[in-house]
Tab-separated table of C-alpha atoms and ligand atoms in Angstrom:
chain	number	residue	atom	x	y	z
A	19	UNK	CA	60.180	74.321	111.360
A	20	UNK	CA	63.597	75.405	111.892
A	21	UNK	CA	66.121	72.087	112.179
A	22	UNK	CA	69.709	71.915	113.691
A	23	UNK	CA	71.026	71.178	110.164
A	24	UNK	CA	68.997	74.558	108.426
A	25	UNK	CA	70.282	76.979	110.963
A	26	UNK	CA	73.080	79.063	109.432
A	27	UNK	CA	75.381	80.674	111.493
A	28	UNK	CA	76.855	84.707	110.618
A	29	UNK	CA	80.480	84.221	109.918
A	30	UNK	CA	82.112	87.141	112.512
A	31	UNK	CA	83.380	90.293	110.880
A	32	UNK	CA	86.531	90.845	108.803
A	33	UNK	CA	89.263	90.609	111.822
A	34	UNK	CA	91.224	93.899	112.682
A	35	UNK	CA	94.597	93.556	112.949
A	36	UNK	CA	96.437	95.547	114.690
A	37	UNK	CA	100.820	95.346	115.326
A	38	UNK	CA	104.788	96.284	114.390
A	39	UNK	CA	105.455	96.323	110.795
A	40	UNK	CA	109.129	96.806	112.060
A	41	UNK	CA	111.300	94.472	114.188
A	42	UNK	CA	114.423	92.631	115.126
A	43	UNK	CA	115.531	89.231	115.117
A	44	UNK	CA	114.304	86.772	118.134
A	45	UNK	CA	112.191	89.918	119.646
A	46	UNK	CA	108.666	89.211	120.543
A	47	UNK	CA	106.238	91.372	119.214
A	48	UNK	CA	102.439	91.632	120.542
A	49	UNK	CA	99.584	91.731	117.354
A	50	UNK	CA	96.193	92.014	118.374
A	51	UNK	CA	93.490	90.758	116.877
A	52	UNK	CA	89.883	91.378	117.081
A	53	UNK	CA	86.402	90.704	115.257
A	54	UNK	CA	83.101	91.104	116.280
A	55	UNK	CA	80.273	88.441	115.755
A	56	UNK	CA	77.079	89.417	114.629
A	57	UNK	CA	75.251	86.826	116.570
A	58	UNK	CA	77.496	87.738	119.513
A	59	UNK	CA	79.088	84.182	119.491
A	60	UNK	CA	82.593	83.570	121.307
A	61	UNK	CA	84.690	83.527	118.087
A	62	UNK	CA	88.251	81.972	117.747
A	63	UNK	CA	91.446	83.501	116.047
A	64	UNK	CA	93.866	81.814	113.428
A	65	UNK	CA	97.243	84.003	112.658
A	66	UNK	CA	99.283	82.992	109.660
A	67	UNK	CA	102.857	84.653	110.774
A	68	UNK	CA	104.092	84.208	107.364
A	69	UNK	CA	106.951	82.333	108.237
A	70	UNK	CA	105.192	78.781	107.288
A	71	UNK	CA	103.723	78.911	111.121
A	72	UNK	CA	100.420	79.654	112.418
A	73	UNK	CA	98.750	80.279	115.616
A	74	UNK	CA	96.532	77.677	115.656
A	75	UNK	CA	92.897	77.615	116.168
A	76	UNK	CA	93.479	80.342	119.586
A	77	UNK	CA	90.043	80.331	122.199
A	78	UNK	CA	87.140	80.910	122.147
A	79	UNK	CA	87.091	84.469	123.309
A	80	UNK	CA	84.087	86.934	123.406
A	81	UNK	CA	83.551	88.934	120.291
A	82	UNK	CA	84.831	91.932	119.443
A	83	UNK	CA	87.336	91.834	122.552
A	84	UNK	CA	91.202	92.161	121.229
A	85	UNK	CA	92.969	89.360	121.805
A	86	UNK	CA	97.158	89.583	122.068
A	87	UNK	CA	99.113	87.569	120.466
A	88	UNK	CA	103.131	86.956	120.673
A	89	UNK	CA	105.793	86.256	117.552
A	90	UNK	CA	109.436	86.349	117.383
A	91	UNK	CA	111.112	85.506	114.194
A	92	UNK	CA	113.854	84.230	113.893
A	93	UNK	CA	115.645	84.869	109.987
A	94	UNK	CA	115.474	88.240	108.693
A	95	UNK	CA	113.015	88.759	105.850
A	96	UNK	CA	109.436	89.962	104.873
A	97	UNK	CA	106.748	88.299	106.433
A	98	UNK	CA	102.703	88.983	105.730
A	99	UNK	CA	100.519	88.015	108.896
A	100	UNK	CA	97.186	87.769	108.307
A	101	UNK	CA	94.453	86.530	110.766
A	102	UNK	CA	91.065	84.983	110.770
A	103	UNK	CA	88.374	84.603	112.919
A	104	UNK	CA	85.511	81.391	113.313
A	105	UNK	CA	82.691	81.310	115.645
A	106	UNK	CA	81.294	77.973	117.582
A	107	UNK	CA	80.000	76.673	114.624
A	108	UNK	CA	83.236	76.641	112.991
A	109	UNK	CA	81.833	79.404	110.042
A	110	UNK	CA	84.954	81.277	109.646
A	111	UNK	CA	85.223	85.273	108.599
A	112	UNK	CA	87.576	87.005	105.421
A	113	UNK	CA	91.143	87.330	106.118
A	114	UNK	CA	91.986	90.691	107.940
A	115	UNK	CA	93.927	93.008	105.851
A	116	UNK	CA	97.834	91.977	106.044
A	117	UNK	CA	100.502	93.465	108.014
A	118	UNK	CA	104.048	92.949	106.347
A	119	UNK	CA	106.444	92.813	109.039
A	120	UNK	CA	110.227	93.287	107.949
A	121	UNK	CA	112.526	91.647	110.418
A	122	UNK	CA	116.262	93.221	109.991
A	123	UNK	CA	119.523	91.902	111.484
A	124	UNK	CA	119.969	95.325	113.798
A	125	UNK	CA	123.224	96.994	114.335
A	126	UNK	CA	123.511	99.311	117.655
A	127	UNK	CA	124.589	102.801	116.189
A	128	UNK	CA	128.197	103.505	116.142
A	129	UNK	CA	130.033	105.717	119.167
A	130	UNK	CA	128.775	108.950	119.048
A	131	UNK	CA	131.046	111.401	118.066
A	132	UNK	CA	131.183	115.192	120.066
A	133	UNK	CA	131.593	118.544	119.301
A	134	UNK	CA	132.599	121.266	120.839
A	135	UNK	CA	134.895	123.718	122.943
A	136	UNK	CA	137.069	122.105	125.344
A	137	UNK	CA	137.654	125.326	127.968
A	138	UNK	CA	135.376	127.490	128.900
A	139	UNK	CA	134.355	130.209	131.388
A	140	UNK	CA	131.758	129.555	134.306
A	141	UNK	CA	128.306	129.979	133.833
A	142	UNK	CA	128.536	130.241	130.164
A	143	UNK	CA	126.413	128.024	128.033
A	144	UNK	CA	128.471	126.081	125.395
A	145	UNK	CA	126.852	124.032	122.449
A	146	UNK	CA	128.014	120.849	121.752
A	147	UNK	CA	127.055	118.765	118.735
A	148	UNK	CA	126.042	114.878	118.998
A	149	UNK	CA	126.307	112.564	115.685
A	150	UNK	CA	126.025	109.026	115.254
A	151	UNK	CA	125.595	106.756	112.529
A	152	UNK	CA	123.354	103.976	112.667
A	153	UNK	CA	123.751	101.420	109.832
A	154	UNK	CA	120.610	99.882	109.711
A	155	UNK	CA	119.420	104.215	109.141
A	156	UNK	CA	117.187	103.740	112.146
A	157	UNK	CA	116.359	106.413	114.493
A	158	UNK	CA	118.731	107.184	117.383
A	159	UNK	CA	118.560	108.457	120.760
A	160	UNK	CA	121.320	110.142	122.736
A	161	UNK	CA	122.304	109.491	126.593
A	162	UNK	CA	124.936	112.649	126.990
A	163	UNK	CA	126.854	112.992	130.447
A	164	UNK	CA	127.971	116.179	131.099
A	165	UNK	CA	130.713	114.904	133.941
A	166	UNK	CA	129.204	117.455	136.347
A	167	UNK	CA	126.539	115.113	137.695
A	168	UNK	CA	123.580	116.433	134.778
A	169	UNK	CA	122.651	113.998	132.115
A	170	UNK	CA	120.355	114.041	129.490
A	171	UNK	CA	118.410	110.682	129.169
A	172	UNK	CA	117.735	109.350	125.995
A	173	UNK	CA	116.627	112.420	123.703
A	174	UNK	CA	115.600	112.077	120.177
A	175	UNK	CA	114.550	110.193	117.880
A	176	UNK	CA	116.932	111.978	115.369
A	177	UNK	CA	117.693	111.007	112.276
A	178	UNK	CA	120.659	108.573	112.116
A	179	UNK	CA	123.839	110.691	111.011
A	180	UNK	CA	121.916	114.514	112.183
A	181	UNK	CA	124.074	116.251	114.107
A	182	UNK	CA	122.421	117.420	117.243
A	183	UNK	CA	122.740	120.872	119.186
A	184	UNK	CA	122.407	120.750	122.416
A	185	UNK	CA	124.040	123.510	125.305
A	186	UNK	CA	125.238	122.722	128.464
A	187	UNK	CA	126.886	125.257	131.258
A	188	UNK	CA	128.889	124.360	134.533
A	189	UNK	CA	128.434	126.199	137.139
A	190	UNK	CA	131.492	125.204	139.160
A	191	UNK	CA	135.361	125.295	137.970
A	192	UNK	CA	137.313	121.896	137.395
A	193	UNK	CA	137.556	119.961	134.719
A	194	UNK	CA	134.574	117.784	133.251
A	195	UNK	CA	134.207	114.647	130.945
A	196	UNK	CA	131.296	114.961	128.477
A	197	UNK	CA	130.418	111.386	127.377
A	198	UNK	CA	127.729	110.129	124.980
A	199	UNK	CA	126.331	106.917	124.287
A	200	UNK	CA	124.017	106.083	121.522
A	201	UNK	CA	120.802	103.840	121.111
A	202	UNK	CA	118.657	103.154	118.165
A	203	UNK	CA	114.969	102.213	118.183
A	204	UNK	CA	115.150	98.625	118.586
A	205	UNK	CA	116.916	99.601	122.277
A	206	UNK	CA	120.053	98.066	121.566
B	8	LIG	CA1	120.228	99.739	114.187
């Protein structure tokens, strides 16, 4: 005869986690986390943020269902999440596999500088050339204004410090402002 006490529950699977391994300070950041349950129990998640804080025992939710989960951090470092999983009878799975997260004190890229010829003809295409520096070395993207009512939103990523080519032609005589402004990954 089978008993309450001599029924063992499956633990669920090995959690997948899934999230940034990049990130700024006092950003949240979604993880998700998932396992599936070989009895099909509801399982619960546990994420160790690495930090000294956890998620806490987070559910029940159905099996193998992801389940999001928000972190900020808030002192710049290395941190290795992990999560867990449990099912109603409180038999809990392997750690996932870790995600090191690196949280960095980000600095927006400098002013871009621009260059290029200053007079031209009408109609002609010119190419100017786009650089900025980003100190952290993250990726940048380029908003360019070409004073004649035509922007460019945003292209890249580019490398920080590449120069970038890019050609623009006015179609009307006057005289034209070209501004750039420069963003890295993190949007600021
Ligand atoms: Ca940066």
């Amino acid at each position: 005869e089978l008993s309450e006490a001599s029924y063992k529950s499956n633990p669920p699977a090995k959690p997948v986690l899934s999230g940034p391994n990049t990130g700024v300070l006092d950003v949240f950041y979604t993880y998700n986390v998932c396992a599936t349950e070989p009895d099909g129990e509801d399982v619960y998640y546990f994420v160790d943020w690495g930090d000294g804080t956890d998620s806490g025992w987070l559910g029940p939710y159905s099996q193998g269902t992801p389940v999001a989960v928000l972190k900020s951090w808030s002192a710049t470092g290395t941190y290795i999440i992990q999560a867990k999983a449990k099912d109603i009878h409180g038999v809990t799975s392997e750690w996932s596999d870790p995600i090191s997260m690196v949280i960095i004190n980000d600095v927006p890229p400098n002013t871009p500088t621009i260059k290029g010829k200053a007079r031209g003809v009408v109609g002609t295409p010119y190419p100017y050339t786009f650089t900025t520096v980003d100190v952290n070395a993250d990726d940048v993207y380029y908003y360019i204004d070409w004073g004649d009512g035509a922007v460019e939103e945003w292209v890249g990523p580019y490398d920080s410090g590449e120069g970038v080519g890019i050609t623009h032609q006015w179609d009307t005589k006057g005289t034209y402002k070209i501004r750039a402004k420069a963003k890295d990954i993190y949007n600021i």
